[in-house]
């Protein structure tokens, strides 16, 4: 999962970025409205955390512009605690959720997880696909035979991307982008090693390598 964090408060941004990385998200951070607007047009983010009071261009205007251009990326806006009108304006502009400042990062993470599940038409606590159930809290997967396995951070991030995009070939570049943030050395074959380990855990017939293209998560293996 790849997130865009738009926040000009450096201290808050650093704190959130660290916390979101711990939760297995790859996070790009920008601190102004102009870069934010452009960034979400160039990169396919799974969700955006958008502060409203921003230098360059107000968050509300950024959001309106995305929606006008049919960019439907899920957006959580950060608003001042008592500013109810900001929340109303935010929803009118196309926000999916809001959080009043100050907030606990746990709440932001919980809202993000719920929002991303909803955007993939999944209800409930866990991510379900093809009989597998992925627990985002514990970073564990339950297989069709009822066996529950622990996943490493990277395996968890990879499997989450696979399970949210069944039946679609995901390139190594795409997978790398979802697993690591932008500062990570993307020029590596490490992703192959991680996918191999994940296939050993969830079954080789689940994740099929496609030569020169990437990998395919199969909902109903033969
Ligand atoms: Ca601000």
PDB file of C-alpha atoms and ligand atoms in Angstrom:
ATOM      1  CA  UNK A   1       0.000   0.000   0.000  1.00  0.00           C
ATOM      2  CA  UNK A   2       1.335   3.350  -0.982  1.00  0.00           C
ATOM      3  CA  UNK A   3       0.195   6.536   0.724  1.00  0.00           C
ATOM      4  CA  UNK A   4       0.646  10.230   0.117  1.00  0.00           C
ATOM      5  CA  UNK A   5       0.992  12.279   3.284  1.00  0.00           C
ATOM      6  CA  UNK A   6       0.384  16.001   2.770  1.00  0.00           C
ATOM      7  CA  UNK A   7       1.307  17.908   5.924  1.00  0.00           C
ATOM      8  CA  UNK A   8       3.369  21.054   6.453  1.00  0.00           C
ATOM      9  CA  UNK A   9       3.887  20.519  10.179  1.00  0.00           C
ATOM     10  CA  UNK A  10       7.299  18.836  10.025  1.00  0.00           C
ATOM     11  CA  UNK A  11       7.165  17.311  13.469  1.00  0.00           C
ATOM     12  CA  UNK A  12       3.725  15.780  12.920  1.00  0.00           C
ATOM     13  CA  UNK A  13       4.706  14.590   9.438  1.00  0.00           C
ATOM     14  CA  UNK A  14       7.833  12.838  10.713  1.00  0.00           C
ATOM     15  CA  UNK A  15       5.904  11.173  13.482  1.00  0.00           C
ATOM     16  CA  UNK A  16       3.151   9.992  11.149  1.00  0.00           C
ATOM     17  CA  UNK A  17       5.564   8.797   8.512  1.00  0.00           C
ATOM     18  CA  UNK A  18       7.388   6.619  11.048  1.00  0.00           C
ATOM     19  CA  UNK A  19       4.148   5.244  12.460  1.00  0.00           C
ATOM     20  CA  UNK A  20       2.677   4.476   9.033  1.00  0.00           C
ATOM     21  CA  UNK A  21       5.896   2.768   7.957  1.00  0.00           C
ATOM     22  CA  UNK A  22       5.660   0.593  11.078  1.00  0.00           C
ATOM     23  CA  UNK A  23       2.162  -0.379   9.961  1.00  0.00           C
ATOM     24  CA  UNK A  24       3.515  -1.542   6.619  1.00  0.00           C
ATOM     25  CA  UNK A  25       2.694   1.425   4.399  1.00  0.00           C
ATOM     26  CA  UNK A  26       5.066   2.984   1.902  1.00  0.00           C
ATOM     27  CA  UNK A  27       4.694   6.729   2.446  1.00  0.00           C
ATOM     28  CA  UNK A  28       5.569   9.707   0.252  1.00  0.00           C
ATOM     29  CA  UNK A  29       5.515  13.021   2.089  1.00  0.00           C
ATOM     30  CA  UNK A  30       5.002  16.493   0.625  1.00  0.00           C
ATOM     31  CA  UNK A  31       4.621  19.716   2.594  1.00  0.00           C
ATOM     32  CA  UNK A  32       2.695  21.978   0.215  1.00  0.00           C
ATOM     33  CA  UNK A  33      -0.449  21.983  -1.889  1.00  0.00           C
ATOM     34  CA  UNK A  34       1.165  22.400  -5.278  1.00  0.00           C
ATOM     35  CA  UNK A  35       3.430  19.355  -5.015  1.00  0.00           C
ATOM     36  CA  UNK A  36       0.575  17.403  -3.462  1.00  0.00           C
ATOM     37  CA  UNK A  37      -1.754  18.021  -6.371  1.00  0.00           C
ATOM     38  CA  UNK A  38       0.856  16.989  -8.923  1.00  0.00           C
ATOM     39  CA  UNK A  39       2.088  13.955  -6.996  1.00  0.00           C
ATOM     40  CA  UNK A  40      -1.339  12.302  -6.789  1.00  0.00           C
ATOM     41  CA  UNK A  41      -1.764  12.813 -10.518  1.00  0.00           C
ATOM     42  CA  UNK A  42       1.488  11.007 -11.254  1.00  0.00           C
ATOM     43  CA  UNK A  43       1.387   8.146  -8.744  1.00  0.00           C
ATOM     44  CA  UNK A  44      -1.424   5.658  -8.127  1.00  0.00           C
ATOM     45  CA  UNK A  45      -1.798   6.046  -4.355  1.00  0.00           C
ATOM     46  CA  UNK A  46      -4.024   3.790  -2.302  1.00  0.00           C
ATOM     47  CA  UNK A  47      -4.989   6.701  -0.066  1.00  0.00           C
ATOM     48  CA  UNK A  48      -4.072  10.304   0.720  1.00  0.00           C
ATOM     49  CA  UNK A  49      -3.842  11.982   4.125  1.00  0.00           C
ATOM     50  CA  UNK A  50      -4.478  15.641   3.429  1.00  0.00           C
ATOM     51  CA  UNK A  51      -3.985  18.570   5.778  1.00  0.00           C
ATOM     52  CA  UNK A  52      -6.198  21.533   4.812  1.00  0.00           C
ATOM     53  CA  UNK A  53      -4.021  24.448   5.935  1.00  0.00           C
ATOM     54  CA  UNK A  54      -1.111  24.220   3.507  1.00  0.00           C
ATOM     55  CA  UNK A  55       1.355  26.626   1.914  1.00  0.00           C
ATOM     56  CA  UNK A  56       1.179  27.009  -1.865  1.00  0.00           C
ATOM     57  CA  UNK A  57      -2.413  25.865  -2.338  1.00  0.00           C
ATOM     58  CA  UNK A  58      -5.070  25.116   0.286  1.00  0.00           C
ATOM     59  CA  UNK A  59      -5.847  21.434   0.811  1.00  0.00           C
ATOM     60  CA  UNK A  60      -9.487  21.985  -0.051  1.00  0.00           C
ATOM     61  CA  UNK A  61      -8.604  23.377  -3.461  1.00  0.00           C
ATOM     62  CA  UNK A  62      -6.184  20.498  -4.091  1.00  0.00           C
ATOM     63  CA  UNK A  63      -8.954  18.016  -3.287  1.00  0.00           C
ATOM     64  CA  UNK A  64     -11.477  19.812  -5.494  1.00  0.00           C
ATOM     65  CA  UNK A  65      -9.027  19.782  -8.382  1.00  0.00           C
ATOM     66  CA  UNK A  66      -8.399  16.037  -8.037  1.00  0.00           C
ATOM     67  CA  UNK A  67     -12.106  15.283  -8.037  1.00  0.00           C
ATOM     68  CA  UNK A  68     -12.694  17.572 -10.991  1.00  0.00           C
ATOM     69  CA  UNK A  69     -10.109  15.547 -12.898  1.00  0.00           C
ATOM     70  CA  UNK A  70     -11.896  12.330 -11.855  1.00  0.00           C
ATOM     71  CA  UNK A  71      -9.139  11.254  -9.494  1.00  0.00           C
ATOM     72  CA  UNK A  72     -11.036   9.110  -6.980  1.00  0.00           C
ATOM     73  CA  UNK A  73      -8.172   8.288  -4.645  1.00  0.00           C
ATOM     74  CA  UNK A  74      -9.521   7.817  -1.085  1.00  0.00           C
ATOM     75  CA  UNK A  75      -8.772  10.946   0.957  1.00  0.00           C
ATOM     76  CA  UNK A  76      -8.738  11.504   4.717  1.00  0.00           C
ATOM     77  CA  UNK A  77      -8.577  15.180   5.601  1.00  0.00           C
ATOM     78  CA  UNK A  78      -6.969  16.513   8.759  1.00  0.00           C
ATOM     79  CA  UNK A  79      -8.911  19.403  10.244  1.00  0.00           C
ATOM     80  CA  UNK A  80      -8.728  21.617  13.301  1.00  0.00           C
ATOM     81  CA  UNK A  81     -10.579  19.996  16.206  1.00  0.00           C
ATOM     82  CA  UNK A  82     -13.430  22.463  16.496  1.00  0.00           C
ATOM     83  CA  UNK A  83     -13.778  23.569  12.919  1.00  0.00           C
ATOM     84  CA  UNK A  84     -16.962  21.717  11.958  1.00  0.00           C
ATOM     85  CA  UNK A  85     -17.333  23.879   8.864  1.00  0.00           C
ATOM     86  CA  UNK A  86     -13.959  22.616   7.610  1.00  0.00           C
ATOM     87  CA  UNK A  87     -15.254  19.082   7.809  1.00  0.00           C
ATOM     88  CA  UNK A  88     -18.426  19.988   5.938  1.00  0.00           C
ATOM     89  CA  UNK A  89     -16.424  21.793   3.270  1.00  0.00           C
ATOM     90  CA  UNK A  90     -14.091  18.817   3.091  1.00  0.00           C
ATOM     91  CA  UNK A  91     -16.881  16.321   2.473  1.00  0.00           C
ATOM     92  CA  UNK A  92     -18.439  18.619  -0.107  1.00  0.00           C
ATOM     93  CA  UNK A  93     -15.097  18.794  -1.893  1.00  0.00           C
ATOM     94  CA  UNK A  94     -14.957  14.991  -2.061  1.00  0.00           C
ATOM     95  CA  UNK A  95     -13.219  13.803   1.126  1.00  0.00           C
ATOM     96  CA  UNK A  96     -13.975  10.249   2.281  1.00  0.00           C
ATOM     97  CA  UNK A  97     -13.212  10.732   5.951  1.00  0.00           C
ATOM     98  CA  UNK A  98     -11.758  13.285   8.337  1.00  0.00           C
ATOM     99  CA  UNK A  99      -9.775  13.392  11.533  1.00  0.00           C
ATOM    100  CA  UNK A 100      -9.665  16.361  13.912  1.00  0.00           C
ATOM    101  CA  UNK A 101      -6.293  17.526  15.203  1.00  0.00           C
ATOM    102  CA  UNK A 102      -4.818  16.562  17.561  1.00  0.00           C
ATOM    103  CA  UNK A 103      -5.443  12.850  17.096  1.00  0.00           C
ATOM    104  CA  UNK A 104      -3.886   9.537  18.030  1.00  0.00           C
ATOM    105  CA  UNK A 105      -1.961   7.891  15.217  1.00  0.00           C
ATOM    106  CA  UNK A 106      -3.754   4.619  16.090  1.00  0.00           C
ATOM    107  CA  UNK A 107      -7.029   6.237  15.046  1.00  0.00           C
ATOM    108  CA  UNK A 108      -5.555   7.443  11.785  1.00  0.00           C
ATOM    109  CA  UNK A 109      -4.244   3.945  11.025  1.00  0.00           C
ATOM    110  CA  UNK A 110      -7.596   2.329  11.866  1.00  0.00           C
ATOM    111  CA  UNK A 111      -9.457   4.808   9.656  1.00  0.00           C
ATOM    112  CA  UNK A 112      -6.990   4.293   6.827  1.00  0.00           C
ATOM    113  CA  UNK A 113      -7.328   0.526   6.981  1.00  0.00           C
ATOM    114  CA  UNK A 114     -11.130   0.797   6.953  1.00  0.00           C
ATOM    115  CA  UNK A 115     -11.066   3.312   4.102  1.00  0.00           C
ATOM    116  CA  UNK A 116      -8.757   1.209   1.940  1.00  0.00           C
ATOM    117  CA  UNK A 117     -10.842  -1.914   2.570  1.00  0.00           C
ATOM    118  CA  UNK A 118     -13.999  -0.008   1.627  1.00  0.00           C
ATOM    119  CA  UNK A 119     -12.395   1.301  -1.533  1.00  0.00           C
ATOM    120  CA  UNK A 120     -11.793  -2.337  -2.486  1.00  0.00           C
ATOM    121  CA  UNK A 121     -15.373  -3.300  -1.559  1.00  0.00           C
ATOM    122  CA  UNK A 122     -14.406  -5.299   1.503  1.00  0.00           C
ATOM    123  CA  UNK A 123     -16.422  -5.128   4.685  1.00  0.00           C
ATOM    124  CA  UNK A 124     -15.300  -6.257   8.099  1.00  0.00           C
ATOM    125  CA  UNK A 125     -12.032  -6.468   9.960  1.00  0.00           C
ATOM    126  CA  UNK A 126      -9.767  -8.492   7.706  1.00  0.00           C
ATOM    127  CA  UNK A 127      -8.903  -8.567   4.040  1.00  0.00           C
ATOM    128  CA  UNK A 128     -10.460 -11.640   2.429  1.00  0.00           C
ATOM    129  CA  UNK A 129      -9.656 -13.054  -0.948  1.00  0.00           C
ATOM    130  CA  UNK A 130      -9.924 -16.525  -2.416  1.00  0.00           C
ATOM    131  CA  UNK A 131     -10.466 -18.148   0.973  1.00  0.00           C
ATOM    132  CA  UNK A 132      -7.432 -16.476   2.541  1.00  0.00           C
ATOM    133  CA  UNK A 133      -7.906 -14.052   5.384  1.00  0.00           C
ATOM    134  CA  UNK A 134      -5.320 -11.411   6.176  1.00  0.00           C
ATOM    135  CA  UNK A 135      -5.309  -9.884   9.649  1.00  0.00           C
ATOM    136  CA  UNK A 136      -3.893  -6.362   9.417  1.00  0.00           C
ATOM    137  CA  UNK A 137      -3.529  -5.955  13.174  1.00  0.00           C
ATOM    138  CA  UNK A 138      -1.497  -9.100  13.739  1.00  0.00           C
ATOM    139  CA  UNK A 139       0.049  -9.297  10.271  1.00  0.00           C
ATOM    140  CA  UNK A 140      -1.004 -12.939  10.007  1.00  0.00           C
ATOM    141  CA  UNK A 141      -2.667 -14.910   7.240  1.00  0.00           C
ATOM    142  CA  UNK A 142      -5.173 -17.720   7.688  1.00  0.00           C
ATOM    143  CA  UNK A 143      -5.107 -20.291   4.903  1.00  0.00           C
ATOM    144  CA  UNK A 144      -8.045 -22.237   3.488  1.00  0.00           C
ATOM    145  CA  UNK A 145      -7.216 -25.199   5.737  1.00  0.00           C
ATOM    146  CA  UNK A 146      -7.555 -22.963   8.804  1.00  0.00           C
ATOM    147  CA  UNK A 147      -3.833 -22.786   9.463  1.00  0.00           C
ATOM    148  CA  UNK A 148      -2.650 -19.338  10.634  1.00  0.00           C
ATOM    149  CA  UNK A 149       0.849 -18.184   9.707  1.00  0.00           C
ATOM    150  CA  UNK A 150       2.972 -15.276  10.915  1.00  0.00           C
ATOM    151  CA  UNK A 151       4.277 -12.989   8.186  1.00  0.00           C
ATOM    152  CA  UNK A 152       7.325 -10.759   8.183  1.00  0.00           C
ATOM    153  CA  UNK A 153       6.652  -7.063   7.564  1.00  0.00           C
ATOM    154  CA  UNK A 154       7.603  -7.312   3.908  1.00  0.00           C
ATOM    155  CA  UNK A 155       5.643 -10.519   3.312  1.00  0.00           C
ATOM    156  CA  UNK A 156       2.599  -8.888   4.896  1.00  0.00           C
ATOM    157  CA  UNK A 157       2.862  -5.786   2.693  1.00  0.00           C
ATOM    158  CA  UNK A 158       3.277  -7.909  -0.420  1.00  0.00           C
ATOM    159  CA  UNK A 159       0.384 -10.218   0.364  1.00  0.00           C
ATOM    160  CA  UNK A 160      -1.888  -7.249   1.105  1.00  0.00           C
ATOM    161  CA  UNK A 161      -1.192  -5.817  -2.335  1.00  0.00           C
ATOM    162  CA  UNK A 162      -1.773  -9.220  -3.974  1.00  0.00           C
ATOM    163  CA  UNK A 163      -5.032  -9.861  -2.133  1.00  0.00           C
ATOM    164  CA  UNK A 164      -6.407  -6.432  -3.010  1.00  0.00           C
ATOM    165  CA  UNK A 165      -5.621  -7.007  -6.710  1.00  0.00           C
ATOM    166  CA  UNK A 166      -6.516 -10.630  -7.477  1.00  0.00           C
ATOM    167  CA  UNK A 167      -6.356 -11.754 -11.086  1.00  0.00           C
ATOM    168  CA  UNK A 168      -4.156  -8.838 -12.102  1.00  0.00           C
ATOM    169  CA  UNK A 169      -0.527  -9.147 -13.096  1.00  0.00           C
ATOM    170  CA  UNK A 170       1.558  -6.958 -10.808  1.00  0.00           C
ATOM    171  CA  UNK A 171       4.988  -5.998 -12.091  1.00  0.00           C
ATOM    172  CA  UNK A 172       8.048  -6.134  -9.868  1.00  0.00           C
ATOM    173  CA  UNK A 173       8.274  -2.355 -10.086  1.00  0.00           C
ATOM    174  CA  UNK A 174       4.675  -1.973  -8.975  1.00  0.00           C
ATOM    175  CA  UNK A 175       5.178  -4.382  -6.087  1.00  0.00           C
ATOM    176  CA  UNK A 176       8.369  -2.627  -5.034  1.00  0.00           C
ATOM    177  CA  UNK A 177       6.563   0.713  -5.034  1.00  0.00           C
ATOM    178  CA  UNK A 178       3.922  -0.643  -2.705  1.00  0.00           C
ATOM    179  CA  UNK A 179       6.343  -2.281  -0.350  1.00  0.00           C
ATOM    180  CA  UNK A 180       9.025   0.365   0.037  1.00  0.00           C
ATOM    181  CA  UNK A 181       8.881   4.134   0.226  1.00  0.00           C
ATOM    182  CA  UNK A 182      10.534   6.338  -2.351  1.00  0.00           C
ATOM    183  CA  UNK A 183      13.935   6.511  -0.684  1.00  0.00           C
ATOM    184  CA  UNK A 184      14.472   2.780  -0.859  1.00  0.00           C
ATOM    185  CA  UNK A 185      16.828   1.355  -3.438  1.00  0.00           C
ATOM    186  CA  UNK A 186      14.333   0.052  -5.956  1.00  0.00           C
ATOM    187  CA  UNK A 187      16.958  -1.343  -8.238  1.00  0.00           C
ATOM    188  CA  UNK A 188      17.156  -4.736  -6.644  1.00  0.00           C
ATOM    189  CA  UNK A 189      15.961  -8.244  -7.199  1.00  0.00           C
ATOM    190  CA  UNK A 190      15.108  -8.480  -3.528  1.00  0.00           C
ATOM    191  CA  UNK A 191      11.429  -8.456  -4.377  1.00  0.00           C
ATOM    192  CA  UNK A 192      11.864 -11.836  -6.097  1.00  0.00           C
ATOM    193  CA  UNK A 193      13.323 -13.279  -2.928  1.00  0.00           C
ATOM    194  CA  UNK A 194      10.420 -11.969  -0.859  1.00  0.00           C
ATOM    195  CA  UNK A 195       7.809 -13.238  -3.304  1.00  0.00           C
ATOM    196  CA  UNK A 196       9.482 -16.660  -3.313  1.00  0.00           C
ATOM    197  CA  UNK A 197       9.251 -16.815   0.488  1.00  0.00           C
ATOM    198  CA  UNK A 198       5.645 -15.702   0.388  1.00  0.00           C
ATOM    199  CA  UNK A 199       4.830 -18.406  -2.189  1.00  0.00           C
ATOM    200  CA  UNK A 200       6.377 -20.990   0.127  1.00  0.00           C
ATOM    201  CA  UNK A 201       3.968 -19.860   2.830  1.00  0.00           C
ATOM    202  CA  UNK A 202       0.677 -19.392   0.997  1.00  0.00           C
ATOM    203  CA  UNK A 203       1.223 -21.997  -1.732  1.00  0.00           C
ATOM    204  CA  UNK A 204       3.026 -21.769  -5.055  1.00  0.00           C
ATOM    205  CA  UNK A 205      -0.213 -22.149  -7.031  1.00  0.00           C
ATOM    206  CA  UNK A 206      -1.529 -18.950  -5.377  1.00  0.00           C
ATOM    207  CA  UNK A 207       1.074 -16.586  -6.763  1.00  0.00           C
ATOM    208  CA  UNK A 208       2.132 -17.374 -10.306  1.00  0.00           C
ATOM    209  CA  UNK A 209       5.253 -15.815 -11.850  1.00  0.00           C
ATOM    210  CA  UNK A 210       4.645 -14.432 -15.328  1.00  0.00           C
ATOM    211  CA  UNK A 211       7.880 -14.289 -17.238  1.00  0.00           C
ATOM    212  CA  UNK A 212       8.949 -10.729 -17.959  1.00  0.00           C
ATOM    213  CA  UNK A 213       5.699  -9.321 -16.587  1.00  0.00           C
ATOM    214  CA  UNK A 214       5.534  -9.937 -12.861  1.00  0.00           C
ATOM    215  CA  UNK A 215       3.260 -11.985 -10.662  1.00  0.00           C
ATOM    216  CA  UNK A 216      -0.394 -12.959 -10.597  1.00  0.00           C
ATOM    217  CA  UNK A 217      -2.399 -13.706  -7.448  1.00  0.00           C
ATOM    218  CA  UNK A 218      -4.921 -16.434  -8.214  1.00  0.00           C
ATOM    219  CA  UNK A 219      -8.213 -16.350  -6.326  1.00  0.00           C
ATOM    220  CA  UNK A 220      -9.122 -19.972  -7.070  1.00  0.00           C
ATOM    221  CA  UNK A 221      -6.029 -22.047  -7.700  1.00  0.00           C
ATOM    222  CA  UNK A 222      -6.441 -25.210  -9.816  1.00  0.00           C
TER     223      UNK A 222
HETATM  224 CA1  LIG B   1      -1.064  22.868   8.202  1.00  0.00          CA
END
